[in-house]
CSV table of C-alpha atoms and ligand atoms in Angstrom, one decimal:
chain,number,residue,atom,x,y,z
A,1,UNK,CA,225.8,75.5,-93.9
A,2,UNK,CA,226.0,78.7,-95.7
A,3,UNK,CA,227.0,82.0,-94.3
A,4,UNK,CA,223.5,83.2,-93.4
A,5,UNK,CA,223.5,86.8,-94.7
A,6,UNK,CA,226.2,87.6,-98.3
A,7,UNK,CA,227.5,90.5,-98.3
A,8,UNK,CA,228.3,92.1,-101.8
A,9,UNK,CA,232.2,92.5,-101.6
A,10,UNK,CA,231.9,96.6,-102.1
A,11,UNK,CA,228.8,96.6,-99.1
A,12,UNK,CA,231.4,94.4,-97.0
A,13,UNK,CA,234.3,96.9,-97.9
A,14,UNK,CA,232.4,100.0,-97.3
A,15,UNK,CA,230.8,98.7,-93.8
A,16,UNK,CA,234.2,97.5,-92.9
A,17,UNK,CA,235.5,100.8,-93.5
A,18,UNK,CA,232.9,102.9,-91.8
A,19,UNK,CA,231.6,104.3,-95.2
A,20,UNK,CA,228.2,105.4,-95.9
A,21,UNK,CA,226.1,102.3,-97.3
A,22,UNK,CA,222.4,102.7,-98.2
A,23,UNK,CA,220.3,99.5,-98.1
A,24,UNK,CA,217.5,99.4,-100.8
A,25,UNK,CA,214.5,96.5,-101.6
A,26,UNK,CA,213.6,94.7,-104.4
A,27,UNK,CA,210.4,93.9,-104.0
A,28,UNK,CA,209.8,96.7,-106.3
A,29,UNK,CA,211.8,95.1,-109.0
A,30,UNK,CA,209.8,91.5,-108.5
A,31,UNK,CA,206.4,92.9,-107.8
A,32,UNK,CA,206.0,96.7,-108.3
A,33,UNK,CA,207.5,97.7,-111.3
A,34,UNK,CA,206.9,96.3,-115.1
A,35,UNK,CA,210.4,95.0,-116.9
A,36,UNK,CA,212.1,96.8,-118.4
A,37,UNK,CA,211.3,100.1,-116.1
A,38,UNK,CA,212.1,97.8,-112.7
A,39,UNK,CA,215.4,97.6,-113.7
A,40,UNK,CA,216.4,101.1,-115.1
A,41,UNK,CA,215.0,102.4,-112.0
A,42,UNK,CA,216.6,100.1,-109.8
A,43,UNK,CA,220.3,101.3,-111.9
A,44,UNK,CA,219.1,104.9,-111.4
A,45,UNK,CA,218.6,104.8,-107.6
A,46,UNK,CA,221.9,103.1,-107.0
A,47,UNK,CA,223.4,105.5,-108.7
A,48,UNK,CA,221.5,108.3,-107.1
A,49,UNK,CA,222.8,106.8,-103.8
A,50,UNK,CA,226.3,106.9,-105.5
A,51,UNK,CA,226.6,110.5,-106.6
A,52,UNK,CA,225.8,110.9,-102.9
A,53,UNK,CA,228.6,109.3,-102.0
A,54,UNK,CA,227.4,106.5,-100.4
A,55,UNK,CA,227.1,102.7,-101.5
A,56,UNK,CA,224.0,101.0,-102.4
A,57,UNK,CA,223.2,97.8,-101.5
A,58,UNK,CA,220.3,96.2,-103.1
A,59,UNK,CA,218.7,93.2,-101.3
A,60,UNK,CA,217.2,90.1,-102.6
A,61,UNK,CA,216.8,86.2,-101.7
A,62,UNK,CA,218.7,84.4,-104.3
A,63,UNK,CA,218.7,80.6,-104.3
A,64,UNK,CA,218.2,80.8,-100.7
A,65,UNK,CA,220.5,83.1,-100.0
A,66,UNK,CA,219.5,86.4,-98.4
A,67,UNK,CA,222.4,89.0,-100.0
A,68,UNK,CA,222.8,92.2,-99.2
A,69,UNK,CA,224.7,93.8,-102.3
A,70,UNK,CA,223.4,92.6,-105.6
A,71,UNK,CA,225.7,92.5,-108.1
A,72,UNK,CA,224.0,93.9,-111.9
A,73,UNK,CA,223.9,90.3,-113.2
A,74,UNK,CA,221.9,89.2,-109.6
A,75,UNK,CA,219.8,92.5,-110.1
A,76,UNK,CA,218.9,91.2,-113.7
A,77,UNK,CA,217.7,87.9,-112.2
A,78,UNK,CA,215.6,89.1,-110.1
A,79,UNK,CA,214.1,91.5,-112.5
A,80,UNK,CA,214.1,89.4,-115.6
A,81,UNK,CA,212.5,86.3,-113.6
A,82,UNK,CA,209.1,84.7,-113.7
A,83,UNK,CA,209.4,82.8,-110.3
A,84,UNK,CA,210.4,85.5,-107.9
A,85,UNK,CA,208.1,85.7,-105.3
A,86,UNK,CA,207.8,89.1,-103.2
A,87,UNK,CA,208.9,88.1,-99.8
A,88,UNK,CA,207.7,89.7,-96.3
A,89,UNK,CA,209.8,89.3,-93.7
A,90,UNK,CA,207.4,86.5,-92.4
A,91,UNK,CA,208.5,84.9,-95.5
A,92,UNK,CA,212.4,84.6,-95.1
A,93,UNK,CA,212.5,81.4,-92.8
A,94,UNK,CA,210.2,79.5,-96.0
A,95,UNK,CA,211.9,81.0,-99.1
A,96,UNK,CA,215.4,80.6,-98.2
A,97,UNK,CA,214.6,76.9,-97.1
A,98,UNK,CA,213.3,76.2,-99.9
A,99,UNK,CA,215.8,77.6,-101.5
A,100,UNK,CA,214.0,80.2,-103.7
A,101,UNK,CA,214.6,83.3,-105.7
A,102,UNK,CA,212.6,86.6,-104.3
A,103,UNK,CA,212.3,90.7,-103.9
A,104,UNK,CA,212.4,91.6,-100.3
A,105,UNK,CA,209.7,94.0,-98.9
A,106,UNK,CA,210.3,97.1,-96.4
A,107,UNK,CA,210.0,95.2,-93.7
A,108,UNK,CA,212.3,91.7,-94.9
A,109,UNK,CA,215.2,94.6,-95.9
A,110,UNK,CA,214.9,96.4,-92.8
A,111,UNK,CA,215.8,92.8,-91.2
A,112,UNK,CA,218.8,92.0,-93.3
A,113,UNK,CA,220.1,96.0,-93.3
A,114,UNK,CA,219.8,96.0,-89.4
A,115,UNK,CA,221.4,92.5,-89.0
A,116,UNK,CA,224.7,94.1,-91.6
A,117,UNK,CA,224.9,97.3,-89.5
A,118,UNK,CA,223.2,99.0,-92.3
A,119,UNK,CA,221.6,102.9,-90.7
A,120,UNK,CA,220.0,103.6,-93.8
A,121,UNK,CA,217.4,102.1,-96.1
A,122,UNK,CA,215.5,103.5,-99.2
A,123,UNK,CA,212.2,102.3,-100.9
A,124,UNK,CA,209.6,104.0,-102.9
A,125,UNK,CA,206.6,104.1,-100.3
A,126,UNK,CA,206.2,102.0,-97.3
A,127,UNK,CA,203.1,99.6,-97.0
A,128,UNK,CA,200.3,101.0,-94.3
A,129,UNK,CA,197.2,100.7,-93.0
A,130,UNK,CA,194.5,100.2,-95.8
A,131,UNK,CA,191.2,101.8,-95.7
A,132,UNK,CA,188.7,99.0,-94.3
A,133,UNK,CA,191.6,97.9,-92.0
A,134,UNK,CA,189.1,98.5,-89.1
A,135,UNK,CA,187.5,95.4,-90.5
A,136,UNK,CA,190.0,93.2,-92.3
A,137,UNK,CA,193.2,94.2,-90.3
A,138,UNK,CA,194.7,94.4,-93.3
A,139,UNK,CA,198.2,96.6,-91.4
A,140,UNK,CA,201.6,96.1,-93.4
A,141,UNK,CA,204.1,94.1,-92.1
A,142,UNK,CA,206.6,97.2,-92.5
A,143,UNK,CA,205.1,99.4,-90.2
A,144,UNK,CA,206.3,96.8,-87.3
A,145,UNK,CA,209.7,96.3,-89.0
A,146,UNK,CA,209.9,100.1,-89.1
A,147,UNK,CA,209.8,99.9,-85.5
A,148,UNK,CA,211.7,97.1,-84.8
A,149,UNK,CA,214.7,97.5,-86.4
A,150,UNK,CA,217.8,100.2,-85.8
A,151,UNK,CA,217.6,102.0,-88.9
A,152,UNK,CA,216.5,105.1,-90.6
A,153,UNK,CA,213.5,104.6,-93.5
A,154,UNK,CA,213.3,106.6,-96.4
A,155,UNK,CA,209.8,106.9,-98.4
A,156,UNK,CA,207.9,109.2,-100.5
A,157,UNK,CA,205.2,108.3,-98.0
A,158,UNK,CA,202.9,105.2,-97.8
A,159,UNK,CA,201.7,104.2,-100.9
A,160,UNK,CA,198.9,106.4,-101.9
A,161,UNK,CA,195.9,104.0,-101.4
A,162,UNK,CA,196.2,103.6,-98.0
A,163,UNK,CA,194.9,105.1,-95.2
A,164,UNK,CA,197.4,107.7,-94.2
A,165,UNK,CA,196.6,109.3,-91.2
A,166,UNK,CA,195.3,105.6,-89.9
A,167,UNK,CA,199.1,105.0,-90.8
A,168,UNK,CA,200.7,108.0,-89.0
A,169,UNK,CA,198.3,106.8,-85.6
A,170,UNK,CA,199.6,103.5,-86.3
A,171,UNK,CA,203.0,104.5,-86.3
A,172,UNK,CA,202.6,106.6,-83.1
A,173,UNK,CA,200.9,103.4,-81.3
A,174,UNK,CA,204.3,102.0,-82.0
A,175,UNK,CA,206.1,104.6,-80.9
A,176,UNK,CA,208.3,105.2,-84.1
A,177,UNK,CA,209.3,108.5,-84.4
A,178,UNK,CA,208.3,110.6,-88.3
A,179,UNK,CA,210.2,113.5,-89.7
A,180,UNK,CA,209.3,115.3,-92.6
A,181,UNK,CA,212.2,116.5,-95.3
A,182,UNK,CA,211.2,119.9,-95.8
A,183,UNK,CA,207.4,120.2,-95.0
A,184,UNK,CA,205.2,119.9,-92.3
A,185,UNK,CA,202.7,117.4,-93.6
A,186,UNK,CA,203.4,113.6,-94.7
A,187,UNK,CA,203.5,113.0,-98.1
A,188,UNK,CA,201.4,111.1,-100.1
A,189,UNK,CA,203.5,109.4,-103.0
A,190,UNK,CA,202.8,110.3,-106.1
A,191,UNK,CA,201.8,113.6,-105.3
A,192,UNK,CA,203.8,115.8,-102.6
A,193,UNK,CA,201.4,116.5,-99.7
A,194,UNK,CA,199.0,113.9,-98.1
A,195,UNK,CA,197.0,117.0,-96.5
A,196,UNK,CA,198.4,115.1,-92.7
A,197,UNK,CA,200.4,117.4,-90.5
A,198,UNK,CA,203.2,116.1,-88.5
A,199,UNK,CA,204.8,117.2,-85.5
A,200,UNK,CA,208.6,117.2,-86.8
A,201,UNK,CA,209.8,119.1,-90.2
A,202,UNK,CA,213.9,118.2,-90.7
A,203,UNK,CA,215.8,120.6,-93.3
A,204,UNK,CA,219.3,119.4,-92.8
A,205,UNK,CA,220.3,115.3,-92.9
A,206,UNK,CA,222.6,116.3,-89.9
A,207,UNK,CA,220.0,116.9,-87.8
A,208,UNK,CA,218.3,113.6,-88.3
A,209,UNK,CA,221.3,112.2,-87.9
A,210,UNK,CA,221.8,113.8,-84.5
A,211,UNK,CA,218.2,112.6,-83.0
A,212,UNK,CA,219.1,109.1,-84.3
A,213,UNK,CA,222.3,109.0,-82.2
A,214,UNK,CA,220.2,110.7,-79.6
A,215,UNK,CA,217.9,108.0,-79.4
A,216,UNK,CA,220.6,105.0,-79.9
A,217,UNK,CA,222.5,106.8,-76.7
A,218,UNK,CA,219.0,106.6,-74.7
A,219,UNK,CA,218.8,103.0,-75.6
A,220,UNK,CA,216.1,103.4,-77.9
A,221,UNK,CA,217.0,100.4,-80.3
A,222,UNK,CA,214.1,101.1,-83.1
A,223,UNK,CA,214.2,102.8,-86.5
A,224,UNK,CA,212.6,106.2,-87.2
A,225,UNK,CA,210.4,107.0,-90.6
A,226,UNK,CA,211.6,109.8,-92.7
A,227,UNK,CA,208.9,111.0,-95.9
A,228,UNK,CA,210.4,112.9,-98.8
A,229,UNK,CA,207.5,114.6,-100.5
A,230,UNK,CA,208.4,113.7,-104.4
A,231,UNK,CA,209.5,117.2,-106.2
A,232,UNK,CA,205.8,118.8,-106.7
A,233,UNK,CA,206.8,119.4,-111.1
A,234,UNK,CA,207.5,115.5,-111.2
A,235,UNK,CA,204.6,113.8,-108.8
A,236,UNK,CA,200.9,113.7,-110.1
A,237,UNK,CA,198.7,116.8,-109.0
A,238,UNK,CA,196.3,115.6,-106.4
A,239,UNK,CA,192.9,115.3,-108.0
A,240,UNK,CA,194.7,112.6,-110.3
A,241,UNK,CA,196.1,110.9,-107.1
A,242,UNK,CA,192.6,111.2,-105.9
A,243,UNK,CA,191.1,109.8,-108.8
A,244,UNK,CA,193.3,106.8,-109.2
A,245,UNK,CA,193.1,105.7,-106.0
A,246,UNK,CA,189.2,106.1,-105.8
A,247,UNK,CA,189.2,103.5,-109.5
A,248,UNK,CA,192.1,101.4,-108.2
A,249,UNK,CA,190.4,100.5,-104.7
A,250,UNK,CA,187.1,100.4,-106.3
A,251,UNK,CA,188.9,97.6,-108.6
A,252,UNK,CA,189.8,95.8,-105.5
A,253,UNK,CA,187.0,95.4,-103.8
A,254,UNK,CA,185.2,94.5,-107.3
A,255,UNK,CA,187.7,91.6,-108.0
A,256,UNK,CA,188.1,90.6,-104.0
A,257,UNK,CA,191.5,90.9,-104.4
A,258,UNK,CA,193.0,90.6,-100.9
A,259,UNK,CA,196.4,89.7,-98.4
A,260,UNK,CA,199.8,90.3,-100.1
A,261,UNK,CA,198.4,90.6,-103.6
A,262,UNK,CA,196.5,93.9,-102.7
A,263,UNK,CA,199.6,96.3,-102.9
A,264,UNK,CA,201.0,94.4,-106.7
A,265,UNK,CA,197.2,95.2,-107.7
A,266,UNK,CA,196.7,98.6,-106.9
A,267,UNK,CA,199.8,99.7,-108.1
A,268,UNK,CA,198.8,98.2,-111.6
A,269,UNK,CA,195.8,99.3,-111.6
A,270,UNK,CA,197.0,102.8,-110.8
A,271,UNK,CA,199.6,102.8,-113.5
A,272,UNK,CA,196.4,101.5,-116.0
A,273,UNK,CA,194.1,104.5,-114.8
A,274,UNK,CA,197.0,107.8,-115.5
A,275,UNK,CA,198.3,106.0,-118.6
A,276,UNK,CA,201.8,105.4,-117.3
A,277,UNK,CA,202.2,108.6,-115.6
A,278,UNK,CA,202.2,106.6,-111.9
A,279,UNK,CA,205.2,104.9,-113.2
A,280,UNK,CA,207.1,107.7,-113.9
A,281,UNK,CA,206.0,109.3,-110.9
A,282,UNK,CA,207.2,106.3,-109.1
A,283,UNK,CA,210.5,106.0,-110.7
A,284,UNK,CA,211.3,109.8,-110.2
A,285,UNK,CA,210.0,109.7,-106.7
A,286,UNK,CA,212.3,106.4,-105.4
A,287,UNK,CA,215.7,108.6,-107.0
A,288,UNK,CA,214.9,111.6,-105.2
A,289,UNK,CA,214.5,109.5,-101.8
A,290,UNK,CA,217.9,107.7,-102.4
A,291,UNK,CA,219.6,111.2,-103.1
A,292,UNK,CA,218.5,112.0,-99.4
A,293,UNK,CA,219.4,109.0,-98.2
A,294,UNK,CA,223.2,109.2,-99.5
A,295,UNK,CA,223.0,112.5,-97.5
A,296,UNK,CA,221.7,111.2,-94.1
A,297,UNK,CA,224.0,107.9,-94.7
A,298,UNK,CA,227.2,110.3,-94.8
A,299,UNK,CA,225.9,112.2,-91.9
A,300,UNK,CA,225.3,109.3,-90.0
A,301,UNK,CA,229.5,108.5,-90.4
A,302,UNK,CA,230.6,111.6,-89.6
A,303,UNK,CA,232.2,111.4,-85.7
A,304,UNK,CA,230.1,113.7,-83.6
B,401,PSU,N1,207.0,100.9,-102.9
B,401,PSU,C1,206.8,101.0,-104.2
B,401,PSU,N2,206.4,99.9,-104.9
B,401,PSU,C2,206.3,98.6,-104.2
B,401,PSU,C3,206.6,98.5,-102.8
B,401,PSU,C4,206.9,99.7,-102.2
B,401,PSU,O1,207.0,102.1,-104.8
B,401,PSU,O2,206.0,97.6,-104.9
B,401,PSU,C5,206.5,97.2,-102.1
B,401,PSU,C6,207.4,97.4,-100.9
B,401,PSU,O3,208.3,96.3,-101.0
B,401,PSU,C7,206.6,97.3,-99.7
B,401,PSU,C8,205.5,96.4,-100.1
B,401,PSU,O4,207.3,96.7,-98.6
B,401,PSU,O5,205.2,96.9,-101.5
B,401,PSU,C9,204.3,96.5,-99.2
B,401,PSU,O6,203.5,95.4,-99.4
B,401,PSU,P1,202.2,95.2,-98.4
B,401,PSU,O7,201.4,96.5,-98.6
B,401,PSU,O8,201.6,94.0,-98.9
B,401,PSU,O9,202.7,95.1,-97.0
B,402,MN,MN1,198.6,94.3,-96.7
């Protein structure tokens, strides 16, 4: 049987050496970004993660095999390919019997990061709680994962058409903890502020650092959600958030699109309705997260 989890030889090097690593998905490589912009954004937020010092460590099912650590050509598979299936952690146990090539979500990377001793895991936005999710329970999978798993998430929010503050009660029910770089209210991913306070504003990575040893020493064994508002000259101003959102969920509901297909869809259709401009946003929003996570990664290895 195969080793269940490869690790790319620098991830393997750098976790065997205590050095800051910084897992990312691909997901939004398979799913939620067009070729060729999936994969210069992908190059651009390793290497964000590399000026910080830290490694990156893409993940990805190929052939089967969960790795941790895409190598460029592996990267270019996944974002070149016409079979790759976007994989939820519920999805692991099917696609790697099967023996499939697929972009991991939030919540399937935060499952292979935790099981590598990863701390610290980048994406664009997390998936939430939809609006209508009163009716059709329609709750991302990476809001439990969030909480489940021993590591620190890094997100320009949740992705703009959810329900946010649903999300942020959601996340309180279970009991993850949410900082905010910076601010005082949760972001809302293209544009910097979602209007939602929160309870917790960090300004230095070493502090966030310091509660997540805190909590680790209490024997809390969960992860904690940090939003970095995207940089207010690069995101979209709000009434164009506002509008998109309004047209992209009204698309939705025309077309019935529902389950794992919703979040694909509404990106699309929000990239349709600003001409591109969510893209951008998007790409500009996932580099500036992986900057802050280099920084928290190298906090997290400094000894206390
Ligand atoms: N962030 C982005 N684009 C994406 C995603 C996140 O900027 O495509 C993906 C992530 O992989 C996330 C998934 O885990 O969408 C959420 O899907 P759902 O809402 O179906 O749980
Ligand atoms: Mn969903």
């Amino acid at each position: 049987m195969k080793a269940p989890i490869r690790l790319g030889e620098e991830v393997r090097e750098g976790l065997g050496d205590s050095r800051p690593v910084v897992a990312l998905e691909t997901s939004i490589v398979t799913q939620g970004m067009p070729y060729p912009t999936n994969l210069e954004a992908a190059r651009a937020t390793q290497e964000a993660v590399r000026s910080g010092g830290a490694i990156p460590a893409l993940i990805g099912v190929l052939g089967g095999e969960l790795v941790c650590g895409l190598t460029e050509v592996e990267l270019e598979r996944l974002g070149t390919s016409q079979v790759a299936g976007k994989v939820q952690l519920r999805d692991l146990p099917r696609v790697v019997a099967e023996g499939r090539d697929g972009g991991v979500t939030v919540g399937a990377s935060l499952f292979a990061a935790a099981r590598c001793g990863i701390e610290v895991f980048v994406t664009g936005g997390i998936g939430g709680v939809s609006p209508g999710a009163g009716a059709s329970f329609d709750v991302s999978a990476d809001l439990r994962a969030i909480s489940d798993h021993a590591c620190i998430t890094v997100c320009a929010g949740t992705k703009a058409f959810m329900d946010v503050a649903a999300t942020l009660e959601y996340l309180e029910t279970l009991s993850v903890p949410v900082a905010v770089w910076r601010s005082s209210r949760f972001p809302w991913f293209y544009s910097p502020d979602s209007g939602v306070e929160v309870e917790w504003r960090v300004d230095q990575a070493g502090d966030l650092a310091d509660a997540f040893r805190a909590g680790q020493r209490l024997g809390h064994q969960g992860g904690i959600l940090l939003g970095v508002p995207i940089p207010p000259e690069e995101g979209l101003d709000a009434g164009t958030t506002r509008a998109a959102v309004d047209h992209a969920l009204n698309e939705l509901n025309r077309q019935g699109i529902a389950g794992k297909d919703a979040t694909p869809f509404l990106l699309q259709a929000v990239f349709k309705y600003t001409d591109g401009a969510s893209l951008a946003a998007n790409a500009s929003l996932i580099e500036h997260n992986a900057r802050v996570g280099a920084e928290l990664a190298s906090a997290l290895v400094q000894p206390d």
